[in-house]
PDB file of C-alpha atoms in Angstrom:
ATOM      1  CA  MET A 136       7.941 -25.009 -18.139  1.00  0.00           C
ATOM      2  CA  ALA A 137       9.070 -21.374 -17.254  1.00  0.00           C
ATOM      3  CA  GLU A 138      12.757 -21.713 -15.692  1.00  0.00           C
ATOM      4  CA  ASN A 139      14.105 -19.860 -12.169  1.00  0.00           C
ATOM      5  CA  LEU A 140      15.400 -16.678 -12.706  1.00  0.00           C
ATOM      6  CA  ILE A 141      19.058 -15.770 -11.753  1.00  0.00           C
ATOM      7  CA  VAL A 142      19.487 -12.645  -9.624  1.00  0.00           C
ATOM      8  CA  ASP A 143      23.220 -11.689  -8.416  1.00  0.00           C
ATOM      9  CA  VAL A 144      23.481 -11.434  -4.368  1.00  0.00           C
ATOM     10  CA  VAL A 145      25.474  -8.116  -3.611  1.00  0.00           C
ATOM     11  CA  ASP A 146      27.010  -6.929  -0.488  1.00  0.00           C
ATOM     12  CA  SER A 147      26.362  -3.208   0.959  1.00  0.00           C
ATOM     13  CA  LYS A 148      29.358  -1.883  -1.444  1.00  0.00           C
ATOM     14  CA  GLY A 149      27.870  -3.137  -4.566  1.00  0.00           C
ATOM     15  CA  VAL A 150      30.332  -6.169  -5.085  1.00  0.00           C
ATOM     16  CA  LYS A 151      28.568  -9.694  -6.096  1.00  0.00           C
ATOM     17  CA  THR A 152      28.836 -12.461  -3.640  1.00  0.00           C
ATOM     18  CA  GLY A 153      26.815 -14.724  -5.270  1.00  0.00           C
ATOM     19  CA  THR A 154      23.397 -15.465  -6.917  1.00  0.00           C
ATOM     20  CA  VAL A 155      19.785 -16.631  -5.899  1.00  0.00           C
ATOM     21  CA  GLU A 156      17.486 -18.384  -7.948  1.00  0.00           C
ATOM     22  CA  LEU A 157      14.001 -17.100  -8.228  1.00  0.00           C
ATOM     23  CA  PRO A 158      11.196 -19.232  -8.365  1.00  0.00           C
ATOM     24  CA  ALA A 159       9.153 -19.261 -12.023  1.00  0.00           C
ATOM     25  CA  GLU A 160       5.772 -19.947 -10.336  1.00  0.00           C
ATOM     26  CA  ILE A 161       6.311 -16.455  -8.140  1.00  0.00           C
ATOM     27  CA  PHE A 162       8.662 -14.148 -10.606  1.00  0.00           C
ATOM     28  CA  ASP A 163       7.861 -15.388 -14.199  1.00  0.00           C
ATOM     29  CA  VAL A 164       4.123 -15.566 -14.080  1.00  0.00           C
ATOM     30  CA  GLU A 165       1.937 -13.994 -16.922  1.00  0.00           C
ATOM     31  CA  PRO A 166       0.789 -10.695 -15.007  1.00  0.00           C
ATOM     32  CA  ASN A 167      -3.296 -10.507 -14.512  1.00  0.00           C
ATOM     33  CA  ILE A 168      -3.941  -6.725 -15.045  1.00  0.00           C
ATOM     34  CA  PRO A 169      -7.549  -6.761 -14.025  1.00  0.00           C
ATOM     35  CA  LEU A 170      -6.267  -9.033 -10.786  1.00  0.00           C
ATOM     36  CA  MET A 171      -4.014  -6.624  -9.625  1.00  0.00           C
ATOM     37  CA  HIS A 172      -6.420  -3.612 -10.297  1.00  0.00           C
ATOM     38  CA  GLN A 173      -9.186  -5.074  -8.310  1.00  0.00           C
ATOM     39  CA  VAL A 174      -6.697  -6.362  -5.411  1.00  0.00           C
ATOM     40  CA  VAL A 175      -5.235  -2.905  -5.314  1.00  0.00           C
ATOM     41  CA  VAL A 176      -8.643  -0.797  -5.392  1.00  0.00           C
ATOM     42  CA  GLY A 177      -9.581  -3.482  -2.849  1.00  0.00           C
ATOM     43  CA  GLN A 178      -6.374  -2.495  -0.684  1.00  0.00           C
ATOM     44  CA  LEU A 179      -6.707   1.255  -1.039  1.00  0.00           C
ATOM     45  CA  ALA A 180     -10.664   0.841  -0.366  1.00  0.00           C
ATOM     46  CA  ALA A 181      -9.614  -1.191   2.920  1.00  0.00           C
ATOM     47  CA  ALA A 182      -7.114   1.819   3.921  1.00  0.00           C
ATOM     48  CA  ARG A 183     -10.158   4.192   3.772  1.00  0.00           C
ATOM     49  CA  GLN A 184     -11.085   5.656   7.560  1.00  0.00           C
ATOM     50  CA  GLY A 185     -14.675   6.286   6.799  1.00  0.00           C
ATOM     51  CA  THR A 186     -15.313   8.446   9.459  1.00  0.00           C
ATOM     52  CA  HIS A 187     -16.554  11.350   7.172  1.00  0.00           C
ATOM     53  CA  ALA A 188     -20.193  12.877   8.450  1.00  0.00           C
ATOM     54  CA  THR A 189     -22.446  15.308   7.789  1.00  0.00           C
ATOM     55  CA  LYS A 190     -25.275  16.711  10.242  1.00  0.00           C
ATOM     56  CA  THR A 191     -28.542  15.855   8.901  1.00  0.00           C
ATOM     57  CA  ARG A 192     -31.736  18.448   9.883  1.00  0.00           C
ATOM     58  CA  GLY A 193     -32.342  15.823  12.822  1.00  0.00           C
ATOM     59  CA  MET A 194     -28.773  16.385  14.004  1.00  0.00           C
ATOM     60  CA  VAL A 195     -28.410  20.467  13.879  1.00  0.00           C
ATOM     61  CA  ARG A 196     -29.223  22.313  17.275  1.00  0.00           C
ATOM     62  CA  GLY A 197     -32.019  24.090  17.295  1.00  0.00           C
ATOM     63  CA  GLY A 198     -35.031  24.853  14.886  1.00  0.00           C
ATOM     64  CA  GLY A 199     -37.095  22.932  16.879  1.00  0.00           C
ATOM     65  CA  ARG A 200     -40.178  25.880  16.734  1.00  0.00           C
ATOM     66  CA  LYS A 201     -41.972  26.807  13.551  1.00  0.00           C
ATOM     67  CA  PRO A 202     -40.225  29.962  12.673  1.00  0.00           C
ATOM     68  CA  TYR A 203     -43.612  31.730  11.392  1.00  0.00           C
ATOM     69  CA  ARG A 204     -47.842  30.515  11.215  1.00  0.00           C
ATOM     70  CA  GLN A 205     -48.595  28.457   8.280  1.00  0.00           C
ATOM     71  CA  LYS A 206     -50.746  31.132   6.304  1.00  0.00           C
ATOM     72  CA  GLY A 207     -51.107  34.427   6.070  1.00  0.00           C
ATOM     73  CA  THR A 208     -48.017  35.638   5.747  1.00  0.00           C
ATOM     74  CA  GLY A 209     -47.374  35.280   1.835  1.00  0.00           C
ATOM     75  CA  ARG A 210     -43.962  33.524   2.088  1.00  0.00           C
ATOM     76  CA  ALA A 211     -43.626  29.644   1.600  1.00  0.00           C
ATOM     77  CA  ARG A 212     -44.616  27.608   4.237  1.00  0.00           C
ATOM     78  CA  GLN A 213     -41.531  26.222   6.631  1.00  0.00           C
ATOM     79  CA  GLY A 214     -41.564  23.950   9.829  1.00  0.00           C
ATOM     80  CA  SER A 215     -37.835  24.488  10.818  1.00  0.00           C
ATOM     81  CA  ILE A 216     -35.080  27.129  10.228  1.00  0.00           C
ATOM     82  CA  ARG A 217     -32.749  24.331  10.357  1.00  0.00           C
ATOM     83  CA  ALA A 218     -34.032  22.398   6.803  1.00  0.00           C
ATOM     84  CA  PRO A 219     -31.641  22.022   4.645  1.00  0.00           C
ATOM     85  CA  GLN A 220     -32.693  25.475   2.617  1.00  0.00           C
ATOM     86  CA  PHE A 221     -31.447  27.718   5.289  1.00  0.00           C
ATOM     87  CA  THR A 222     -28.164  28.650   6.636  1.00  0.00           C
ATOM     88  CA  GLY A 223     -27.191  26.574   9.139  1.00  0.00           C
ATOM     89  CA  GLY A 224     -29.682  23.776   8.425  1.00  0.00           C
ATOM     90  CA  GLY A 225     -28.857  20.557   8.187  1.00  0.00           C
ATOM     91  CA  THR A 226     -27.115  18.887   4.743  1.00  0.00           C
ATOM     92  CA  VAL A 227     -29.005  16.329   2.215  1.00  0.00           C
ATOM     93  CA  HIS A 228     -27.535  13.143   1.471  1.00  0.00           C
ATOM     94  CA  GLY A 229     -23.942  14.456   2.761  1.00  0.00           C
ATOM     95  CA  PRO A 230     -21.429  11.534   3.870  1.00  0.00           C
ATOM     96  CA  GLN A 231     -22.023   9.492   6.679  1.00  0.00           C
ATOM     97  CA  PRO A 232     -19.860   7.035   8.562  1.00  0.00           C
ATOM     98  CA  ARG A 233     -19.369   4.007   6.644  1.00  0.00           C
ATOM     99  CA  ASP A 234     -17.065   0.850   5.795  1.00  0.00           C
ATOM    100  CA  TYR A 235     -15.306   0.615   2.474  1.00  0.00           C
ATOM    101  CA  THR A 236     -13.768  -2.812   2.753  1.00  0.00           C
ATOM    102  CA  GLN A 237     -13.787  -5.029   0.199  1.00  0.00           C
ATOM    103  CA  HIS A 238     -13.844  -8.693   0.464  1.00  0.00           C
ATOM    104  CA  THR A 239     -10.567  -9.689  -1.285  1.00  0.00           C
ATOM    105  CA  PRO A 240      -9.905 -13.690  -1.092  1.00  0.00           C
ATOM    106  CA  LYS A 241      -6.212 -14.670   0.130  1.00  0.00           C
ATOM    107  CA  LYS A 242      -5.557 -16.664  -2.807  1.00  0.00           C
ATOM    108  CA  MET A 243      -6.380 -13.230  -5.157  1.00  0.00           C
ATOM    109  CA  LYS A 244      -4.132 -11.245  -3.053  1.00  0.00           C
ATOM    110  CA  ALA A 245      -1.337 -13.797  -3.451  1.00  0.00           C
ATOM    111  CA  ALA A 246      -2.001 -14.158  -7.331  1.00  0.00           C
ATOM    112  CA  ALA A 247      -1.954 -10.548  -7.748  1.00  0.00           C
ATOM    113  CA  LEU A 248       1.396 -10.288  -5.928  1.00  0.00           C
ATOM    114  CA  ARG A 249       2.955 -13.016  -7.754  1.00  0.00           C
ATOM    115  CA  SER A 250       2.050 -10.665 -10.816  1.00  0.00           C
ATOM    116  CA  ALA A 251       3.106  -7.578  -9.800  1.00  0.00           C
ATOM    117  CA  LEU A 252       6.972  -9.570  -8.775  1.00  0.00           C
ATOM    118  CA  SER A 253       6.801 -11.128 -12.177  1.00  0.00           C
ATOM    119  CA  ASP A 254       6.403  -7.716 -13.825  1.00  0.00           C
ATOM    120  CA  ARG A 255       9.035  -6.143 -11.725  1.00  0.00           C
ATOM    121  CA  ALA A 256      11.543  -9.385 -12.401  1.00  0.00           C
ATOM    122  CA  ARG A 257      11.072  -9.097 -16.264  1.00  0.00           C
ATOM    123  CA  ASN A 258      12.263  -5.724 -16.421  1.00  0.00           C
ATOM    124  CA  GLY A 259      15.225  -6.396 -13.905  1.00  0.00           C
ATOM    125  CA  ARG A 260      13.843  -4.236 -11.058  1.00  0.00           C
ATOM    126  CA  ILE A 261      14.452  -7.288  -8.187  1.00  0.00           C
ATOM    127  CA  HIS A 262      17.439  -7.310  -6.557  1.00  0.00           C
ATOM    128  CA  VAL A 263      19.149  -8.964  -3.603  1.00  0.00           C
ATOM    129  CA  ILE A 264      21.553  -7.718  -0.736  1.00  0.00           C
ATOM    130  CA  THR A 265      23.060  -9.504   2.276  1.00  0.00           C
ATOM    131  CA  GLU A 266      22.967  -6.216   3.993  1.00  0.00           C
ATOM    132  CA  PHE A 267      22.333  -2.222   3.860  1.00  0.00           C
ATOM    133  CA  VAL A 268      24.864  -1.390   6.947  1.00  0.00           C
ATOM    134  CA  ALA A 269      27.520  -3.195   7.868  1.00  0.00           C
ATOM    135  CA  THR A 270      28.229  -1.439  11.074  1.00  0.00           C
ATOM    136  CA  GLU A 271      26.363  -1.919  14.373  1.00  0.00           C
ATOM    137  CA  LYS A 272      24.488   1.475  14.505  1.00  0.00           C
ATOM    138  CA  PRO A 273      22.102   2.634  11.751  1.00  0.00           C
ATOM    139  CA  SER A 274      23.117   4.739   9.071  1.00  0.00           C
ATOM    140  CA  THR A 275      21.239   6.587   6.997  1.00  0.00           C
ATOM    141  CA  LYS A 276      24.109   7.828   4.691  1.00  0.00           C
ATOM    142  CA  LEU A 277      25.489   3.961   4.506  1.00  0.00           C
ATOM    143  CA  ALA A 278      22.194   2.478   3.781  1.00  0.00           C
ATOM    144  CA  LEU A 279      21.374   5.039   1.124  1.00  0.00           C
ATOM    145  CA  ALA A 280      24.522   4.395  -0.456  1.00  0.00           C
ATOM    146  CA  ALA A 281      24.093   0.631  -0.943  1.00  0.00           C
ATOM    147  CA  LEU A 282      20.867   1.625  -2.669  1.00  0.00           C
ATOM    148  CA  ARG A 283      22.566   3.430  -4.805  1.00  0.00           C
ATOM    149  CA  ASN A 284      24.472   0.646  -5.712  1.00  0.00           C
ATOM    150  CA  LEU A 285      21.383  -1.361  -6.541  1.00  0.00           C
ATOM    151  CA  THR A 286      19.409   1.171  -8.327  1.00  0.00           C
ATOM    152  CA  ASP A 287      19.076   4.923  -9.419  1.00  0.00           C
ATOM    153  CA  ARG A 288      15.810   5.472  -9.511  1.00  0.00           C
ATOM    154  CA  PRO A 289      13.653   7.193  -6.910  1.00  0.00           C
ATOM    155  CA  ARG A 290      11.287   4.588  -5.176  1.00  0.00           C
ATOM    156  CA  SER A 291      12.107   1.340  -3.939  1.00  0.00           C
ATOM    157  CA  VAL A 292      10.646  -1.223  -1.528  1.00  0.00           C
ATOM    158  CA  VAL A 293      12.923  -2.475   0.665  1.00  0.00           C
ATOM    159  CA  VAL A 294      11.859  -6.182   2.121  1.00  0.00           C
ATOM    160  CA  ALA A 295      13.475  -7.146   5.571  1.00  0.00           C
ATOM    161  CA  THR A 296      13.089  -9.469   8.055  1.00  0.00           C
ATOM    162  CA  GLY A 297      10.783  -8.284  11.169  1.00  0.00           C
ATOM    163  CA  THR A 298      14.070  -8.521  13.307  1.00  0.00           C
ATOM    164  CA  ASP A 299      15.936  -6.695  10.752  1.00  0.00           C
ATOM    165  CA  GLU A 300      16.145  -3.275  13.203  1.00  0.00           C
ATOM    166  CA  LEU A 301      19.207  -2.327  11.342  1.00  0.00           C
ATOM    167  CA  THR A 302      17.461  -1.803   8.410  1.00  0.00           C
ATOM    168  CA  ARG A 303      14.308  -0.674   9.420  1.00  0.00           C
ATOM    169  CA  LEU A 304      16.066   2.301  11.244  1.00  0.00           C
ATOM    170  CA  SER A 305      18.474   3.338   8.694  1.00  0.00           C
ATOM    171  CA  LEU A 306      16.051   3.460   6.123  1.00  0.00           C
ATOM    172  CA  ARG A 307      12.321   5.202   7.814  1.00  0.00           C
ATOM    173  CA  ASN A 308      13.211   8.544   7.155  1.00  0.00           C
ATOM    174  CA  ALA A 309      14.825   7.834   3.411  1.00  0.00           C
ATOM    175  CA  PRO A 310      12.085   9.393   1.321  1.00  0.00           C
ATOM    176  CA  GLU A 311      13.579   7.055  -1.643  1.00  0.00           C
ATOM    177  CA  ALA A 312      12.818   3.686   0.495  1.00  0.00           C
ATOM    178  CA  HIS A 313       9.962   2.263   1.869  1.00  0.00           C
ATOM    179  CA  VAL A 314      10.626  -0.720   4.155  1.00  0.00           C
ATOM    180  CA  LEU A 315       8.392  -3.655   4.522  1.00  0.00           C
ATOM    181  CA  ALA A 316       8.821  -6.808   6.565  1.00  0.00           C
ATOM    182  CA  ALA A 317       8.703 -10.190   4.095  1.00  0.00           C
ATOM    183  CA  ASP A 318       5.412 -10.733   5.377  1.00  0.00           C
ATOM    184  CA  GLN A 319       3.979  -7.175   4.337  1.00  0.00           C
ATOM    185  CA  LEU A 320       4.717  -7.186   0.664  1.00  0.00           C
ATOM    186  CA  ASN A 321       1.565  -6.542  -1.225  1.00  0.00           C
ATOM    187  CA  THR A 322       0.513  -5.920  -4.328  1.00  0.00           C
ATOM    188  CA  TYR A 323       0.116  -1.945  -3.870  1.00  0.00           C
ATOM    189  CA  ASP A 324       3.833  -1.344  -2.687  1.00  0.00           C
ATOM    190  CA  VAL A 325       5.021  -3.561  -5.494  1.00  0.00           C
ATOM    191  CA  LEU A 326       3.399  -1.693  -8.653  1.00  0.00           C
ATOM    192  CA  ASN A 327       3.908   1.735  -6.835  1.00  0.00           C
ATOM    193  CA  SER A 328       7.790   1.029  -6.658  1.00  0.00           C
ATOM    194  CA  ASP A 329      10.295   1.408  -9.231  1.00  0.00           C
ATOM    195  CA  ASP A 330      12.507  -1.697  -7.856  1.00  0.00           C
ATOM    196  CA  VAL A 331      12.037  -4.652  -4.923  1.00  0.00           C
ATOM    197  CA  VAL A 332      14.807  -5.037  -3.127  1.00  0.00           C
ATOM    198  CA  PHE A 333      14.880  -7.956  -0.625  1.00  0.00           C
ATOM    199  CA  THR A 334      17.677  -8.689   2.021  1.00  0.00           C
ATOM    200  CA  ALA A 335      18.940 -12.033   1.678  1.00  0.00           C
ATOM    201  CA  ASP A 336      17.303 -13.062   4.934  1.00  0.00           C
ATOM    202  CA  ALA A 337      13.977 -11.546   3.642  1.00  0.00           C
ATOM    203  CA  LEU A 338      14.167 -13.330   0.779  1.00  0.00           C
ATOM    204  CA  ASP A 339      14.324 -16.510   2.214  1.00  0.00           C
ATOM    205  CA  ALA A 340      11.410 -15.629   4.736  1.00  0.00           C
ATOM    206  CA  PHE A 341       9.272 -14.657   1.801  1.00  0.00           C
ATOM    207  CA  LEU A 342      10.118 -17.404  -0.241  1.00  0.00           C
ATOM    208  CA  GLY A 343       8.915 -19.755   2.325  1.00  0.00           C
ATOM    209  CA  LYS A 344       6.036 -18.613   2.781  1.00  0.00           C
ATOM    210  CA  GLY A 345       5.312 -17.777  -1.126  1.00  0.00           C
ATOM    211  CA  GLU A 346       5.517 -21.524  -1.689  1.00  0.00           C
ATOM    212  CA  GLU A 347       3.120 -22.587   0.809  1.00  0.00           C
ATOM    213  CA  GLU A 348       0.641 -20.057  -0.712  1.00  0.00           C
ATOM    214  CA  SER A 349       1.781 -21.374  -4.443  1.00  0.00           C
ATOM    215  CA  LYS A 350       0.574 -24.841  -3.404  1.00  0.00           C
TER     216      LYS A 350
END
């Protein structure tokens, strides 16, 4: 049986304040690459609006009258100037509005997320911080300084609680950080980031949800 991973907990100054155990059943599973690929493709597909549209010859305005008689002109017969071969005519086999959503079971999403988190954990890219800003007002400068105490890599996903407005407001305009609530963490954002940074409260919230899904 795999042992739980031990990760340091630091404050906004980068000073270690304690440690926390990351459950092996969530942070130390064998990565399933095909599953992660399938879930990410499904997530990106669901994000597509599918509102693209082109007009067929029946949708283009005009062209109701036959442009010239059927026979005797020496030209090819034509029924409408809005046929696809004419300038201003309709489009053949062009894109039409559609729903790109793919059905992905919840258990597959949860398993893919565990694989992604395990990959980051094995490379020492899971971090826990007590808070990003110790003041009462949001501060992007202080929040980024706290993030730099954890990692100097360019992209991090920051997991905070849904009520942690101080962290969200401090990092919402920072390109280095993508802030999510604990219940919004997903495979794509983990794989699209170099590091995953949990606030201590968000980790507690996530582990409570993650342990239920792993049962």
